[in-house]
Coordinates of N, CA, C and O in Angstrom, one line a residue:
L1 N 128.6 93.6 79.0 CA 130.0 94.4 79.2 C 129.6 95.5 79.8 O 131.0 95.3 80.5
R2 N 128.8 96.2 80.1 CA 128.8 97.6 80.7 C 128.9 97.0 82.2 O 129.3 97.2 83.2
G3 N 127.8 95.8 82.4 CA 127.9 95.0 83.9 C 129.4 94.7 84.4 O 129.9 94.6 85.6
L4 N 130.1 94.2 83.6 CA 131.6 93.8 84.1 C 132.3 95.1 84.4 O 132.9 94.9 85.2
V5 N 132.2 95.9 83.5 CA 132.8 97.1 84.0 C 132.5 97.9 85.1 O 133.5 97.9 86.2
I6 N 131.2 98.1 85.4 CA 130.7 98.3 86.5 C 131.3 97.5 87.8 O 131.6 97.9 88.9
G7 N 131.1 96.0 87.5 CA 131.5 95.3 88.7 C 132.9 95.4 88.8 O 133.7 95.4 90.3
A8 N 134.0 95.5 88.1 CA 135.3 95.8 88.2 C 135.4 97.0 88.8 O 136.1 97.2 89.9
L9 N 134.9 98.1 88.7 CA 134.8 99.2 89.3 C 134.6 99.2 90.9 O 135.2 100.0 91.3
V10 N 133.5 98.6 91.1 CA 133.1 98.3 92.5 C 134.1 97.4 93.2 O 134.4 97.8 94.1
T11 N 134.3 96.7 92.3 CA 135.5 95.9 93.3 C 137.1 96.4 93.5 O 137.4 96.4 94.8
Q12 N 137.3 97.2 92.6 CA 138.3 98.1 93.1 C 138.2 99.1 93.7 O 139.2 99.7 94.6
S13 N 136.8 99.5 94.2 CA 136.6 100.4 94.8 C 136.6 99.7 96.7 O 136.6 100.9 97.5
F14 N 136.4 98.5 96.8 CA 136.1 97.9 97.9 C 137.1 98.4 98.9 O 136.8 98.6 100.0
P15 N 138.4 98.1 98.6 CA 139.4 98.4 99.6 C 139.3 99.9 100.2 O 139.4 100.0 101.6
A16 N 139.1 100.8 99.6 CA 138.8 102.3 100.3 C 137.5 101.8 100.9 O 137.4 102.8 102.2
L17 N 136.4 101.4 100.6 CA 135.3 101.5 101.3 C 135.4 100.6 102.8 O 135.1 101.2 103.5
L18 N 136.3 99.5 102.4 CA 136.1 98.8 103.5 C 137.0 99.6 104.9 O 137.1 99.3 105.9
A19 N 138.2 100.2 104.2 CA 139.3 100.9 105.1 C 138.7 102.1 106.2 O 139.0 102.5 106.8
A20 N 137.2 102.7 105.5 CA 136.9 103.8 106.0 C 135.9 103.5 107.0 O 135.3 104.1 107.8
A21 N 135.7 102.0 107.7 CA 134.8 101.5 108.8 C 133.4 101.9 108.9 O 133.0 102.7 109.3
P22 N 133.0 101.6 107.4 CA 131.9 101.9 107.4 C 130.5 101.2 108.0 O 130.8 99.9 108.8
R23 N 129.4 101.7 108.5 CA 128.3 101.6 109.1 C 126.9 101.7 108.4 O 126.9 102.9 108.2
I24 N 126.2 100.5 108.7 CA 124.7 100.8 108.1 C 124.3 100.6 109.3 O 124.0 99.3 110.0
A25 N 123.1 101.2 109.3 CA 121.8 101.4 110.8 C 120.7 101.1 110.0 O 120.1 101.9 109.1
L26 N 119.7 100.5 110.9 CA 118.3 100.6 110.7 C 117.9 100.9 112.0 O 117.4 100.4 112.9
E27 N 117.5 102.3 111.8 CA 116.7 102.9 113.2 C 115.7 102.2 113.6 O 115.6 101.8 114.8
E28 N 115.0 102.1 112.6 CA 113.2 101.5 113.1 C 112.3 101.4 111.8 O 112.5 102.0 110.8
L29 N 112.3 99.7 112.0 CA 111.5 99.5 110.7 C 110.2 99.0 111.1 O 110.3 98.0 112.0
T30 N 108.8 99.4 110.6 CA 107.5 98.6 110.9 C 107.0 98.3 109.9 O 107.1 99.1 109.1
L31 N 106.7 96.9 109.7 CA 105.8 96.6 108.9 C 104.5 96.3 109.2 O 104.6 95.6 109.9
M32 N 103.6 96.4 108.9 CA 102.2 96.9 109.3 C 101.5 95.1 108.4 O 101.8 95.1 107.0
T33 N 101.4 94.2 109.3 CA 100.5 93.1 108.2 C 99.4 93.1 109.0 O 98.8 93.8 110.0
P34 N 98.3 91.9 108.6 CA 97.1 91.6 109.1 C 96.9 91.1 110.2 O 96.0 91.5 110.8
K35 N 97.9 90.5 110.5 CA 98.2 90.1 112.0 C 98.8 90.5 113.2 O 99.0 90.9 114.3
G36 N 99.0 91.9 112.5 CA 99.9 93.2 113.4 C 101.1 93.4 113.0 O 101.7 92.8 111.9
P37 N 101.7 94.6 113.6 CA 103.0 94.8 113.2 C 104.0 94.0 113.6 O 104.5 93.3 114.4
V38 N 105.3 94.1 112.5 CA 106.6 93.6 112.8 C 107.6 94.5 112.9 O 107.7 95.6 112.0
R39 N 108.4 94.7 114.1 CA 109.2 95.5 114.0 C 110.6 95.1 114.3 O 110.9 94.0 114.6
A40 N 111.6 96.1 113.7 CA 113.1 95.4 113.5 C 114.1 96.8 113.6 O 113.5 97.8 113.4
K41 N 114.8 96.6 114.1 CA 116.1 98.1 114.1 C 117.3 97.1 114.3 O 117.3 95.7 114.8
G42 N 118.5 97.7 113.9 CA 119.7 97.0 114.1 C 120.8 97.6 113.1 O 120.6 98.9 112.8
F43 N 122.0 97.4 113.3 CA 123.1 98.0 113.0 C 124.2 96.7 112.3 O 124.1 95.8 113.1
V44 N 124.9 97.3 111.5 CA 126.4 96.1 111.3 C 127.3 97.2 110.8 O 127.0 98.3 109.8
E45 N 128.5 96.8 111.1 CA 129.6 97.6 110.7 C 130.6 96.9 110.5 O 130.8 95.7 111.0
L46 N 131.5 97.7 109.9 CA 133.0 97.1 109.4 C 134.3 97.8 110.6 O 134.1 98.9 110.2
R47 N 134.6 96.9 111.7 CA 135.5 97.9 112.9 C 136.9 98.4 111.9 O 137.3 97.4 111.0
D48 N 137.5 99.2 112.5 CA 138.3 99.4 112.1 C 139.8 98.5 112.2 O 139.4 97.7 113.2
G49 N 140.4 98.1 111.7 CA 141.8 97.1 111.7 C 142.8 97.2 110.3 O 142.8 98.0 109.7
E50 N 143.4 96.3 110.4 CA 144.3 96.0 109.3 C 143.6 96.1 108.1 O 142.2 95.5 107.7
P51 N 144.2 96.6 106.7 CA 143.7 96.7 105.4 C 143.3 95.1 105.1 O 144.0 94.3 105.5
T52 N 142.3 94.9 104.5 CA 142.1 93.4 104.4 C 141.8 93.4 102.8 O 141.0 94.2 102.1
D53 N 142.4 92.2 102.2 CA 142.4 91.8 101.0 C 140.8 91.6 100.8 O 140.5 90.5 101.3
V54 N 140.1 92.0 99.5 CA 138.6 91.9 99.2 C 138.4 90.2 98.6 O 137.6 89.9 98.7
R55 N 139.9 89.9 98.3 CA 139.6 88.5 97.7 C 139.6 87.3 98.8 O 139.8 86.2 98.7
Q56 N 140.0 87.8 100.2 CA 139.7 86.8 101.2 C 138.7 87.5 102.2 O 138.9 88.0 103.3
P57 N 137.4 87.0 101.9 CA 136.0 87.4 102.8 C 136.3 87.0 104.1 O 135.8 87.5 105.0
L58 N 136.8 86.2 104.4 CA 136.8 85.5 105.8 C 137.7 86.6 106.9 O 137.2 86.9 107.8
L59 N 138.5 87.1 106.5 CA 139.2 88.2 107.0 C 138.4 89.3 107.4 O 138.5 89.7 108.6
W60 N 137.6 89.9 106.3 CA 136.8 91.0 106.7 C 135.5 90.5 107.3 O 134.9 91.4 108.1
L61 N 135.2 89.5 107.1 CA 133.9 89.1 108.1 C 134.0 89.0 109.4 O 133.6 89.3 110.2
R62 N 135.5 88.9 109.7 CA 135.6 88.4 111.4 C 135.9 90.2 112.0 O 135.7 89.9 113.4
R63 N 136.0 91.2 111.1 CA 135.8 92.0 111.6 C 134.5 92.8 111.5 O 134.4 94.3 112.0
L64 N 133.6 92.4 111.1 CA 131.8 92.8 111.1 C 131.4 93.0 112.6 O 131.9 91.7 113.2
S65 N 130.8 93.6 113.0 CA 130.1 93.5 114.1 C 128.9 94.3 113.7 O 128.7 94.9 112.9
G66 N 128.1 93.8 114.8 CA 126.7 94.6 114.6 C 125.5 93.6 115.6 O 125.3 92.7 116.4
D67 N 124.3 94.3 115.5 CA 123.2 93.9 116.4 C 122.1 93.9 115.9 O 121.9 94.7 115.0
A68 N 120.8 93.3 116.3 CA 119.8 93.3 115.4 C 118.6 92.9 116.3 O 119.1 91.6 116.9
Q69 N 117.4 93.4 116.5 CA 116.2 92.8 117.1 C 115.0 93.1 116.0 O 115.0 93.8 115.5
I70 N 114.2 92.0 116.1 CA 113.0 91.9 115.5 C 111.9 91.4 116.4 O 112.0 90.4 117.3
S71 N 110.7 91.8 116.4 CA 109.2 91.6 117.1 C 108.2 91.4 116.5 O 108.4 92.2 115.4
A72 N 107.6 90.2 116.2 CA 106.1 90.1 115.4 C 105.1 89.2 116.2 O 105.6 88.5 117.2
P73 N 104.2 89.6 115.9 CA 103.0 89.2 116.7 C 103.0 87.2 116.2 O 103.5 86.8 115.4
R74 N 102.9 86.8 117.6 CA 102.8 85.1 117.8 C 102.1 84.4 116.5 O 102.7 83.8 115.8
T75 N 100.8 85.3 116.3 CA 99.9 84.6 115.1 C 100.4 84.3 113.9 O 100.5 83.9 113.3
L76 N 101.2 85.7 113.5 CA 101.7 85.8 112.2 C 103.1 84.9 112.1 O 103.0 83.9 111.1
I77 N 103.8 84.4 113.0 CA 104.8 83.5 112.9 C 104.2 82.2 113.0 O 104.5 81.2 112.5
L78 N 102.8 82.0 113.7 CA 102.4 80.6 113.6 C 102.3 80.0 112.1 O 101.8 79.0 111.5
Q79 N 101.8 81.4 111.4 CA 101.1 81.3 110.2 C 102.0 80.9 109.2 O 101.9 80.3 108.3
L80 N 103.0 81.9 109.6 CA 104.3 81.6 108.3 C 105.0 79.9 108.5 O 105.3 79.4 107.5
L81 N 104.7 79.3 109.6 CA 105.4 77.9 110.1 C 104.2 77.3 109.3 O 104.7 76.0 108.6
A82 N 103.0 77.4 109.7 CA 101.5 76.7 108.8 C 102.0 76.8 107.3 O 102.2 75.6 106.4
N83 N 102.0 77.8 106.8 CA 102.4 78.0 105.3 C 103.4 77.1 104.7 O 103.3 76.4 103.4
E84 N 104.6 77.0 105.3 CA 105.7 76.3 104.8 C 105.4 75.0 105.3 O 105.9 74.0 104.1
Q85 N 104.9 74.5 106.3 CA 104.3 73.0 106.3 C 103.5 72.6 105.2 O 103.6 71.5 104.6
Q86 N 102.4 73.5 104.8 CA 101.4 73.2 103.6 C 102.4 73.3 102.4 O 101.8 72.7 101.6
R87 N 103.4 74.1 102.5 CA 103.9 73.9 101.3 C 104.7 72.7 101.1 O 104.8 72.1 99.8
R88 N 105.3 71.9 101.9 CA 105.8 71.0 101.6 C 105.1 69.5 101.7 O 105.2 68.6 100.9
V89 N 103.8 70.0 102.3 CA 102.9 68.8 102.1 C 102.4 69.0 101.0 O 102.2 67.4 100.0
R90 N 101.9 69.9 100.2 CA 101.6 70.1 98.6 C 102.4 69.2 97.8 O 102.2 68.8 96.8
Q91 N 103.9 69.8 98.1 CA 104.8 69.4 97.1 C 105.0 67.9 97.2 O 105.4 67.5 96.3
E92 N 104.9 67.1 98.2 CA 105.1 65.7 98.5 C 103.8 65.1 98.0 O 104.1 64.2 97.3
L93 N 102.6 65.6 98.3 CA 101.8 65.2 97.5 C 101.5 65.2 95.4 O 101.3 64.2 95.0
R94 N 102.4 66.2 95.4 CA 102.4 66.4 94.0 C 103.4 65.7 93.1 O 103.1 64.7 92.3
H95 N 104.4 65.1 94.0 CA 105.5 64.3 93.9 C 104.6 63.1 93.6 O 105.2 62.0 92.9
L96 N 103.8 62.9 94.7 CA 103.2 60.9 94.7 C 102.2 61.0 93.5 O 101.1 60.1 93.3
G97 N 101.5 62.3 92.6 CA 100.6 62.1 92.2 C 99.4 62.3 92.7 O 98.2 62.2 92.1
V98 N 99.2 62.8 93.6 CA 98.1 62.9 94.3 C 97.3 64.5 94.3 O 98.3 65.3 94.4
P99 N 96.1 64.8 94.1 CA 95.9 66.0 94.1 C 96.0 66.9 95.4 O 95.9 66.3 96.2
D100 N 96.6 68.1 95.4 CA 96.8 69.0 96.7 C 95.8 70.2 96.9 O 96.4 70.8 97.8
E101 N 94.9 70.2 96.5 CA 93.9 71.3 96.6 C 92.4 70.7 96.4 O 92.3 69.8 95.8
P102 N 91.9 70.8 97.7 CA 92.2 71.5 98.7 C 93.0 70.1 99.9 O 92.9 69.1 99.3
L103 N 93.4 70.4 100.8 CA 94.3 69.5 101.5 C 93.1 68.6 102.2 O 92.0 69.5 102.9
P104 N 93.2 67.5 102.5 CA 91.9 66.9 103.3 C 92.1 67.2 104.5 O 93.1 67.8 105.2
P105 N 90.9 67.6 105.3 CA 90.9 67.8 106.7 C 91.8 67.3 107.5 O 92.3 67.9 108.5
R106 N 91.9 66.0 107.6 CA 92.9 65.2 108.4 C 94.1 65.9 108.4 O 95.1 66.1 109.2
L107 N 94.7 65.9 107.1 CA 96.2 66.2 106.7 C 96.2 67.8 107.2 O 97.2 68.4 107.4
D108 N 95.1 68.5 106.7 CA 95.2 69.9 107.2 C 95.4 70.2 108.5 O 96.2 71.1 109.3
A109 N 94.3 69.6 109.2 CA 94.6 69.6 110.8 C 96.0 69.2 111.4 O 96.6 69.7 112.4
E110 N 96.7 68.0 110.4 CA 97.9 67.7 111.0 C 99.2 69.2 110.7 O 100.0 68.8 111.6
V111 N 99.0 69.4 109.4 CA 99.5 70.5 109.5 C 99.9 71.9 110.4 O 100.6 72.3 110.4
S112 N 98.5 72.0 110.9 CA 98.2 73.1 112.2 C 99.3 72.5 112.9 O 99.7 73.2 113.8
A113 N 98.7 71.3 113.5 CA 99.6 70.8 114.8 C 100.8 70.7 114.5 O 101.5 71.4 115.5
A114 N 101.6 70.4 113.6 CA 102.8 70.4 113.3 C 103.4 71.9 113.1 O 104.4 72.4 114.0
A115 N 102.8 73.0 112.9 CA 103.1 74.0 113.1 C 103.4 74.5 114.4 O 104.1 75.1 114.9
S116 N 102.2 74.3 115.0 CA 102.4 74.5 116.6 C 103.3 73.9 117.5 O 103.6 74.4 118.0
A117 N 103.4 72.5 116.9 CA 104.8 72.2 117.6 C 106.0 72.7 117.3 O 107.0 72.8 118.2
A118 N 106.1 72.8 116.2 CA 107.4 73.8 115.6 C 107.5 75.0 116.4 O 108.7 75.4 117.1
L119 N 106.9 75.7 116.4 CA 106.8 77.2 117.2 C 107.0 76.6 118.6 O 107.8 77.6 119.3
A120 N 106.1 76.0 119.3 CA 106.6 75.6 120.8 C 108.0 75.2 121.0 O 108.8 75.5 122.0
A121 N 108.3 74.6 120.1 CA 110.1 74.2 120.2 C 110.8 75.0 120.1 O 112.1 75.5 120.8
L122 N 110.3 76.5 118.8 CA 111.4 77.2 119.0 C 111.6 78.2 120.1 O 112.3 78.8 120.2
I123 N 110.2 78.0 120.7 CA 110.2 78.8 121.7 C 111.0 78.1 123.4 O 112.3 78.8 123.9
R124 N 111.0 76.8 123.2 CA 111.5 76.2 124.1 C 112.8 76.2 124.5 O 113.7 76.5 125.3
D125 N 113.5 76.2 122.9 CA 114.9 75.9 122.7 C 115.3 77.6 122.6 O 116.8 77.5 122.5
G126 N 114.9 78.8 123.2 CA 115.4 79.9 122.7 C 115.8 80.7 121.7 O 116.1 81.5 121.7
W127 N 115.0 80.0 120.9 CA 115.6 80.5 119.1 C 114.3 81.9 119.2 O 114.7 82.9 118.4
L128 N 113.5 81.7 119.6 CA 112.1 82.8 119.8 C 112.0 83.0 121.1 O 112.1 82.0 121.8
L129 N 111.8 84.3 121.6 CA 111.5 84.6 123.0 C 110.1 85.2 122.9 O 109.7 86.0 122.2
A130 N 109.0 84.7 123.9 CA 107.6 84.7 124.0 C 107.3 86.3 124.7 O 108.4 86.0 125.7
E131 N 106.8 87.5 124.5 CA 106.3 88.5 125.2 C 105.2 88.8 125.0 O 104.7 89.5 124.2
G132 N 104.1 88.3 126.0 CA 102.4 88.4 125.5 C 102.3 87.5 124.2 O 102.7 86.4 123.9
D133 N 101.6 88.5 123.5 CA 101.3 87.9 122.1 C 102.1 88.1 121.2 O 102.2 87.6 119.9
R134 N 103.4 88.4 121.4 CA 104.5 88.8 120.1 C 105.6 87.6 120.7 O 105.8 87.5 121.7
L135 N 106.3 87.7 119.6 CA 107.7 86.7 119.6 C 108.9 87.9 119.2 O 108.6 88.4 118.4
R136 N 110.0 87.7 119.8 CA 110.8 88.3 119.3 C 112.3 87.6 119.4 O 112.8 86.5 120.1
A137 N 113.3 88.1 118.9 CA 114.7 87.5 118.7 C 115.7 88.6 118.7 O 115.6 89.7 117.9
A138 N 116.7 88.3 118.8 CA 117.9 89.3 119.0 C 119.2 88.7 118.3 O 119.4 87.5 118.8
A139 N 119.9 89.6 117.6 CA 121.2 89.0 117.0 C 122.3 89.4 117.3 O 122.0 90.7 117.3
A140 N 123.2 89.2 117.7 CA 124.6 89.7 117.7 C 125.9 89.2 117.3 O 126.2 87.9 116.5
L141 N 126.4 90.2 116.3 CA 127.6 89.7 115.4 C 128.7 90.5 116.1 O 128.8 91.3 116.0
G142 N 129.9 89.5 115.9 CA 131.2 90.1 116.6 C 132.0 88.8 116.9 O 131.7 87.9 117.0
D143 N 133.4 89.3 116.3 CA 134.7 88.6 116.7 C 133.9 87.2 116.1 O 134.7 85.9 116.2
G144 N 133.9 87.4 114.9 CA 133.7 86.1 114.0 C 132.5 85.1 114.5 O 132.5 84.2 113.7
Q145 N 131.6 85.2 115.0 CA 130.5 84.6 115.8 C 129.4 84.9 115.6 O 129.4 86.8 115.7
L146 N 128.6 84.7 115.6 CA 127.1 85.3 115.5 C 126.3 84.6 116.2 O 126.4 83.2 116.5
A147 N 125.8 85.2 117.3 CA 125.0 84.9 118.1 C 123.3 85.1 118.1 O 122.5 86.5 117.7
L148 N 122.0 84.1 118.5 CA 121.0 84.4 118.2 C 120.1 84.2 119.6 O 120.5 83.2 120.3
N149 N 119.7 85.4 120.2 CA 119.0 85.1 121.6 C 120.3 84.6 122.7 O 120.2 83.8 123.4
G150 N 121.5 84.9 122.3 CA 122.3 84.8 123.3 C 123.4 83.2 123.0 O 124.5 82.8 123.5
K151 N 122.7 82.2 121.7 CA 123.0 81.0 121.8 C 124.2 81.5 120.3 O 123.6 81.7 119.3
I152 N 125.6 81.0 120.5 CA 126.2 81.1 119.3 C 126.0 80.3 118.3 O 125.6 78.9 118.6
L153 N 125.7 80.2 117.2 CA 125.6 79.9 115.8 C 127.0 79.4 115.2 O 127.8 80.4 115.0
Q154 N 127.0 77.9 114.7 CA 128.1 78.1 114.0 C 128.0 78.2 112.5 O 127.2 77.5 112.0
V155 N 128.9 79.1 112.0 CA 128.7 79.6 110.7 C 130.0 78.9 110.0 O 131.3 79.4 110.4
A156 N 129.9 77.9 109.0 CA 130.8 77.5 108.3 C 131.9 78.0 107.8 O 131.9 79.3 107.2
G157 N 133.3 78.1 108.1 CA 134.3 79.0 107.4 C 134.3 80.2 108.5 O 135.2 80.7 108.0
W158 N 134.0 80.5 109.3 CA 133.7 81.9 110.4 C 134.8 81.7 111.5 O 135.5 82.6 111.6
S159 N 135.1 80.7 112.0 CA 135.9 80.6 113.1 C 137.4 80.5 112.5 O 137.9 80.1 111.5
P160 N 138.2 80.7 113.3 CA 139.7 80.9 113.0 C 139.8 79.3 112.8 O 139.8 78.6 112.9
P161 N 141.3 79.4 111.6 CA 141.6 77.6 111.3 C 142.3 77.3 112.4 O 143.1 77.8 113.4

């Protein structure tokens, strides 16, 4: 019951919060990993505009703007991709009733090659930008559109009817 009351109070407060053109900024975030630091910064804000009914989120989503940048060691991104490939392979092996620990050497090599190919494709297609031994990405949000490294992403329901 207490959760419902708090939820109702927050929902009732949304119009006043949204009318004040709120802004949230992340000045600088550095996460230390064994492979090197991950750095991020950015902001998101709700631009001034007509009062928006909180029950129609697409109307106020179009008032959102912001940007973000992130940079990480290439080796970290490669490891994350390899981990995801391994997770999928292990899941499939379990589904087939085959032991998944340890991965057979041939399969382990294929997983590593697939992760390297996936990373190369992300860089080739512009989803990640290479800068020496680091990879970076920049996101921009505005006018109901989200762009990653200048590429507009289609987000279902964000474009005007």
